[in-house]
Amino acid sequence: MSIRVKEAVSALTEKEKQTLRLMVRGHDDKSIARSLGLSVHTINERLRDARRKMAVSSSREAARLLLDVEGEAPLSPVPQNLGDSQIGEDAAGAPDECRTAPIGGAGWADRRPVMLIGVLLMTLILGLIAMATLSPGASAPQAEPADTQTLANAETVETARRFLTLVDAGRWDDSYRMFGAAFHKLNTPQVWASVSEKVRVPLGAVSSRRFLSQQDLPAPPAGYIVGKFRTNFANKDNATETVTLEQENDGWQVVGVMIE
């Protein structure tokens, strides 16, 4: 291995190395973007910078050189996409090497990036909590909810922002108090604090948050309002935060939160 190649690899950022490691496993730019929760544009910028630093014209050549320097054995190109799959697809399960191959560095380890775990947990756990607060007998609305961004309820937007700000600051008890009675019945403050510590903290500080839209869901007993925000965290760009609220005791209470 030439000194020039080693110097070029040492000039790569950890994010650029992470992207190249996924490429050598068989991912393309789109599946890498899905895996890391980033835009394709961001992935292409990383690959372009990596090619420039390593003085190669091909991203896969850059990935191969990184693989040589780090001493990993090449893996079969079986991308583990996070997108939807058809029923019956991947019935046999992913190969062992794809389950254990690291993204974060060289060597074998049975782990996943903390940020990705956090995002998935927030999506699954808190999404299920939000669904659990709906009335058991409520049926799905027949009409598609109308996007009411232009008719956004200023009070609910402000309530959602205040709740997210408390979560940003790690004020779990204060944010727990903004949930409604149904959430309190199903979850203790300790459960909320534990999930938030594992899921929200790894995302890092908020650099920007922009209101996107608001939808009115006509579900019993009084309906729900779903607000969406586009948020950039220190460790995740272009996240979508969804806060669901219902009216309770002449005020708006949070019934669920999800980060995608």
Short mmCIF file of C-alpha atoms in Angstrom, two decimals:
data_model
loop_
_atom_site.label_atom_id
_atom_site.label_comp_id
_atom_site.label_asym_id
_atom_site.label_seq_id
_atom_site.Cartn_x
_atom_site.Cartn_y
_atom_site.Cartn_z
CA MET A 1 0.00 0.00 0.00
CA SER A 2 1.56 3.31 -1.10
CA ILE A 3 2.14 6.15 1.32
CA ARG A 4 0.10 8.43 -0.96
CA VAL A 5 -3.00 6.25 -0.62
CA LYS A 6 -2.64 6.06 3.15
CA GLU A 7 -2.28 9.83 3.36
CA ALA A 8 -5.35 10.28 1.15
CA VAL A 9 -7.40 7.95 3.37
CA SER A 10 -6.25 9.79 6.50
CA ALA A 11 -7.56 13.03 4.93
CA LEU A 12 -11.09 11.61 4.70
CA THR A 13 -13.64 12.66 7.31
CA GLU A 14 -15.39 9.97 9.33
CA LYS A 15 -18.64 10.73 7.48
CA GLU A 16 -16.92 10.23 4.12
CA LYS A 17 -15.42 6.93 5.32
CA GLN A 18 -18.83 5.81 6.59
CA THR A 19 -20.34 6.49 3.16
CA LEU A 20 -17.56 4.60 1.33
CA ARG A 21 -17.88 1.60 3.67
CA LEU A 22 -21.54 1.31 2.75
CA MET A 23 -20.69 1.55 -0.94
CA VAL A 24 -18.19 -1.30 -0.74
CA ARG A 25 -20.98 -3.42 0.78
CA GLY A 26 -22.98 -2.97 -2.42
CA HIS A 27 -25.10 0.10 -1.66
CA ASP A 28 -25.67 2.84 -4.22
CA ASP A 29 -26.14 6.53 -3.42
CA LYS A 30 -29.89 6.17 -2.90
CA SER A 31 -29.72 3.20 -0.53
CA ILE A 32 -26.87 4.87 1.40
CA ALA A 33 -29.06 7.95 1.80
CA ARG A 34 -31.94 5.81 3.11
CA SER A 35 -29.64 3.91 5.48
CA LEU A 36 -28.19 7.07 7.01
CA GLY A 37 -31.39 9.11 6.93
CA LEU A 38 -29.82 11.74 4.65
CA SER A 39 -30.59 13.24 1.25
CA VAL A 40 -29.06 11.82 -1.94
CA HIS A 41 -27.55 15.26 -2.53
CA THR A 42 -25.64 15.06 0.77
CA ILE A 43 -24.36 11.56 -0.07
CA ASN A 44 -23.21 12.68 -3.54
CA GLU A 45 -21.33 15.59 -1.97
CA ARG A 46 -19.54 13.22 0.40
CA LEU A 47 -18.59 10.90 -2.44
CA ARG A 48 -17.38 13.78 -4.60
CA ASP A 49 -15.17 15.10 -1.79
CA ALA A 50 -13.81 11.59 -1.15
CA ARG A 51 -12.92 11.14 -4.85
CA ARG A 52 -11.15 14.51 -4.89
CA LYS A 53 -9.09 13.74 -1.79
CA MET A 54 -8.12 10.30 -3.07
CA ALA A 55 -7.49 11.53 -6.64
CA VAL A 56 -9.71 8.90 -8.28
CA SER A 57 -12.55 9.24 -10.77
CA SER A 58 -14.76 6.47 -9.37
CA SER A 59 -16.48 6.37 -5.97
CA ARG A 60 -16.19 2.58 -5.93
CA GLU A 61 -12.45 2.86 -6.54
CA ALA A 62 -12.24 5.21 -3.55
CA ALA A 63 -14.23 2.69 -1.51
CA ARG A 64 -11.91 -0.14 -2.58
CA LEU A 65 -8.81 1.82 -1.57
CA LEU A 66 -10.33 2.59 1.82
CA LEU A 67 -11.12 -1.10 2.23
CA ASP A 68 -7.51 -2.03 1.43
CA VAL A 69 -6.14 0.45 3.97
CA GLU A 70 -8.51 -0.63 6.74
CA GLY A 71 -7.91 -4.31 6.05
CA GLU A 72 -11.54 -5.38 5.69
CA ALA A 73 -12.54 -8.36 3.57
CA PRO A 74 -14.99 -7.42 0.79
CA LEU A 75 -18.57 -8.37 1.36
CA SER A 76 -21.17 -9.67 -1.04
CA PRO A 77 -23.11 -6.78 -2.55
CA VAL A 78 -26.35 -7.23 -0.64
CA PRO A 79 -27.59 -3.76 0.30
CA GLN A 80 -29.64 -3.69 3.49
CA ASN A 81 -32.05 -0.96 2.52
CA LEU A 82 -34.43 0.52 5.04
CA GLY A 83 -37.18 1.12 2.51
CA ASP A 84 -40.40 -0.84 2.09
CA SER A 85 -40.18 -4.34 0.62
CA GLN A 86 -42.70 -6.59 -1.05
CA ILE A 87 -44.46 -9.29 0.97
CA GLY A 88 -42.31 -12.43 0.99
CA GLU A 89 -39.13 -10.53 0.08
CA ASP A 90 -35.99 -11.44 2.04
CA ALA A 91 -37.85 -14.39 3.54
CA ALA A 92 -34.61 -16.24 4.23
CA GLY A 93 -33.16 -13.29 6.14
CA ALA A 94 -29.99 -11.31 5.54
CA PRO A 95 -26.65 -13.13 5.31
CA ASP A 96 -24.63 -13.25 8.54
CA GLU A 97 -21.90 -10.98 7.25
CA CYS A 98 -24.40 -8.27 6.42
CA ARG A 99 -25.82 -8.39 9.92
CA THR A 100 -22.42 -8.02 11.56
CA ALA A 101 -20.41 -5.83 9.19
CA PRO A 102 -19.74 -2.45 10.84
CA ILE A 103 -20.45 0.89 9.28
CA GLY A 104 -18.48 2.95 11.76
CA GLY A 105 -14.97 1.50 11.25
CA ALA A 106 -12.73 -1.41 10.31
CA GLY A 107 -13.03 -4.81 11.95
CA TRP A 108 -15.99 -7.02 12.82
CA ALA A 109 -18.52 -5.99 15.45
CA ASP A 110 -22.16 -6.68 16.16
CA ARG A 111 -23.29 -3.09 16.38
CA ARG A 112 -25.07 -0.30 14.51
CA PRO A 113 -24.54 3.48 14.52
CA VAL A 114 -26.09 5.01 17.63
CA MET A 115 -27.83 7.72 15.65
CA LEU A 116 -29.55 5.24 13.34
CA ILE A 117 -30.74 3.18 16.30
CA GLY A 118 -32.07 6.33 17.92
CA VAL A 119 -34.00 7.38 14.84
CA LEU A 120 -35.54 3.94 14.39
CA LEU A 121 -36.50 3.70 18.06
CA MET A 122 -38.08 7.13 18.00
CA THR A 123 -40.02 6.17 14.88
CA LEU A 124 -41.20 2.80 16.19
CA ILE A 125 -41.59 3.28 19.94
CA LEU A 126 -43.00 6.79 20.05
CA GLY A 127 -45.04 6.18 16.92
CA LEU A 128 -46.67 3.20 18.64
CA ILE A 129 -47.25 5.26 21.78
CA ALA A 130 -49.05 7.86 19.69
CA MET A 131 -51.24 5.19 18.09
CA ALA A 132 -51.96 3.61 21.45
CA THR A 133 -53.54 6.82 22.70
CA LEU A 134 -56.24 6.71 20.02
CA SER A 135 -59.61 5.36 21.06
CA PRO A 136 -59.66 1.55 20.64
CA GLY A 137 -62.93 1.63 18.75
CA ALA A 138 -61.99 4.47 16.45
CA SER A 139 -62.01 3.60 12.77
CA ALA A 140 -59.74 5.17 10.19
CA PRO A 141 -61.21 8.32 8.62
CA GLN A 142 -62.68 7.72 5.22
CA ALA A 143 -61.71 11.10 3.80
CA GLU A 144 -58.07 11.97 3.27
CA PRO A 145 -56.98 14.61 5.81
CA ALA A 146 -56.67 18.05 4.28
CA ASP A 147 -53.34 19.83 4.49
CA THR A 148 -54.12 22.96 6.50
CA GLN A 149 -50.75 24.66 6.56
CA THR A 150 -52.32 27.90 5.40
CA LEU A 151 -55.01 27.56 8.09
CA ALA A 152 -52.63 26.44 10.81
CA ASN A 153 -53.89 26.85 14.36
CA ALA A 154 -51.36 29.19 15.94
CA GLU A 155 -52.09 27.83 19.42
CA THR A 156 -51.35 24.22 18.50
CA VAL A 157 -48.19 25.18 16.59
CA GLU A 158 -46.95 27.10 19.61
CA THR A 159 -47.82 24.19 21.94
CA ALA A 160 -45.92 21.75 19.72
CA ARG A 161 -42.91 24.07 19.56
CA ARG A 162 -42.90 24.52 23.34
CA PHE A 163 -43.03 20.76 23.84
CA LEU A 164 -40.14 20.13 21.39
CA THR A 165 -38.07 22.86 23.07
CA LEU A 166 -38.47 21.12 26.44
CA VAL A 167 -37.37 17.83 24.86
CA ASP A 168 -34.37 19.59 23.27
CA ALA A 169 -33.32 20.80 26.71
CA GLY A 170 -33.66 17.32 28.25
CA ARG A 171 -36.46 18.49 30.55
CA TRP A 172 -38.21 15.15 30.54
CA ASP A 173 -40.49 15.82 33.52
CA ASP A 174 -41.70 19.15 32.11
CA SER A 175 -42.30 17.67 28.67
CA TYR A 176 -44.13 14.69 30.25
CA ARG A 177 -46.58 17.12 31.86
CA MET A 178 -47.60 18.35 28.41
CA PHE A 179 -48.91 14.90 27.45
CA GLY A 180 -52.60 14.15 27.82
CA ALA A 181 -54.32 11.83 30.29
CA ALA A 182 -54.34 8.88 27.87
CA PHE A 183 -50.55 9.00 27.52
CA HIS A 184 -50.10 9.36 31.29
CA LYS A 185 -52.29 6.31 31.84
CA LEU A 186 -50.08 4.16 29.60
CA ASN A 187 -46.62 5.59 30.40
CA THR A 188 -44.84 6.72 33.55
CA PRO A 189 -42.43 9.68 33.71
CA GLN A 190 -39.61 7.16 34.14
CA VAL A 191 -40.53 5.36 30.89
CA TRP A 192 -40.68 8.64 28.99
CA ALA A 193 -37.34 9.82 30.42
CA SER A 194 -35.65 6.48 29.66
CA VAL A 195 -36.83 6.39 26.03
CA SER A 196 -35.95 10.04 25.50
CA GLU A 197 -32.44 9.59 26.91
CA LYS A 198 -31.78 6.71 24.51
CA VAL A 199 -33.45 8.22 21.46
CA ARG A 200 -33.34 12.02 21.56
CA VAL A 201 -29.96 12.71 23.16
CA PRO A 202 -27.84 11.01 20.42
CA LEU A 203 -29.37 13.30 17.79
CA GLY A 204 -27.56 16.27 19.35
CA ALA A 205 -28.46 19.94 19.54
CA VAL A 206 -31.00 21.55 17.21
CA SER A 207 -29.52 23.95 14.66
CA SER A 208 -32.84 24.86 13.00
CA ARG A 209 -36.52 23.96 13.14
CA ARG A 210 -39.09 25.06 10.56
CA PHE A 211 -42.85 24.54 10.64
CA LEU A 212 -43.99 22.51 7.62
CA SER A 213 -47.68 21.74 7.84
CA GLN A 214 -50.66 20.96 10.00
CA GLN A 215 -53.40 18.40 9.46
CA ASP A 216 -56.76 17.92 11.13
CA LEU A 217 -57.62 14.24 11.73
CA PRO A 218 -61.37 13.82 12.34
CA ALA A 219 -61.10 10.89 14.76
CA PRO A 220 -63.24 10.42 17.89
CA PRO A 221 -63.73 11.80 20.44
CA ALA A 222 -62.79 15.33 19.38
CA GLY A 223 -60.25 14.81 16.61
CA TYR A 224 -56.50 15.31 16.51
CA ILE A 225 -54.18 17.91 15.05
CA VAL A 226 -50.89 16.71 13.58
CA GLY A 227 -48.10 19.26 13.18
CA LYS A 228 -44.92 18.62 11.21
CA PHE A 229 -41.57 20.39 11.46
CA ARG A 230 -38.39 20.16 9.40
CA THR A 231 -35.50 20.02 11.85
CA ASN A 232 -31.71 19.88 11.54
CA PHE A 233 -29.91 18.22 14.45
CA ALA A 234 -26.16 18.18 15.02
CA ASN A 235 -26.10 14.48 14.07
CA LYS A 236 -29.02 14.30 11.62
CA ASP A 237 -30.08 16.70 8.89
CA ASN A 238 -33.53 17.16 7.37
CA ALA A 239 -35.41 15.22 10.05
CA THR A 240 -39.20 15.38 10.15
CA GLU A 241 -40.66 15.86 13.62
CA THR A 242 -44.36 15.03 13.98
CA VAL A 243 -46.29 16.13 17.06
CA THR A 244 -49.89 14.97 17.52
CA LEU A 245 -52.19 16.91 19.84
CA GLU A 246 -55.75 16.69 21.09
CA GLN A 247 -57.94 19.18 22.91
CA GLU A 248 -58.39 18.32 26.57
CA ASN A 249 -59.63 20.42 29.50
CA ASP A 250 -59.93 23.55 27.34
CA GLY A 251 -56.32 23.24 26.23
CA TRP A 252 -54.11 21.31 23.83
CA GLN A 253 -52.26 18.23 25.07
CA VAL A 254 -49.61 16.16 23.28
CA VAL A 255 -50.59 12.55 22.54
CA GLY A 256 -47.59 11.44 20.47
CA VAL A 257 -44.28 12.49 18.94
CA MET A 258 -42.25 10.91 16.15
CA ILE A 259 -38.92 11.72 14.48
CA GLU A 260 -38.13 10.39 11.01
#
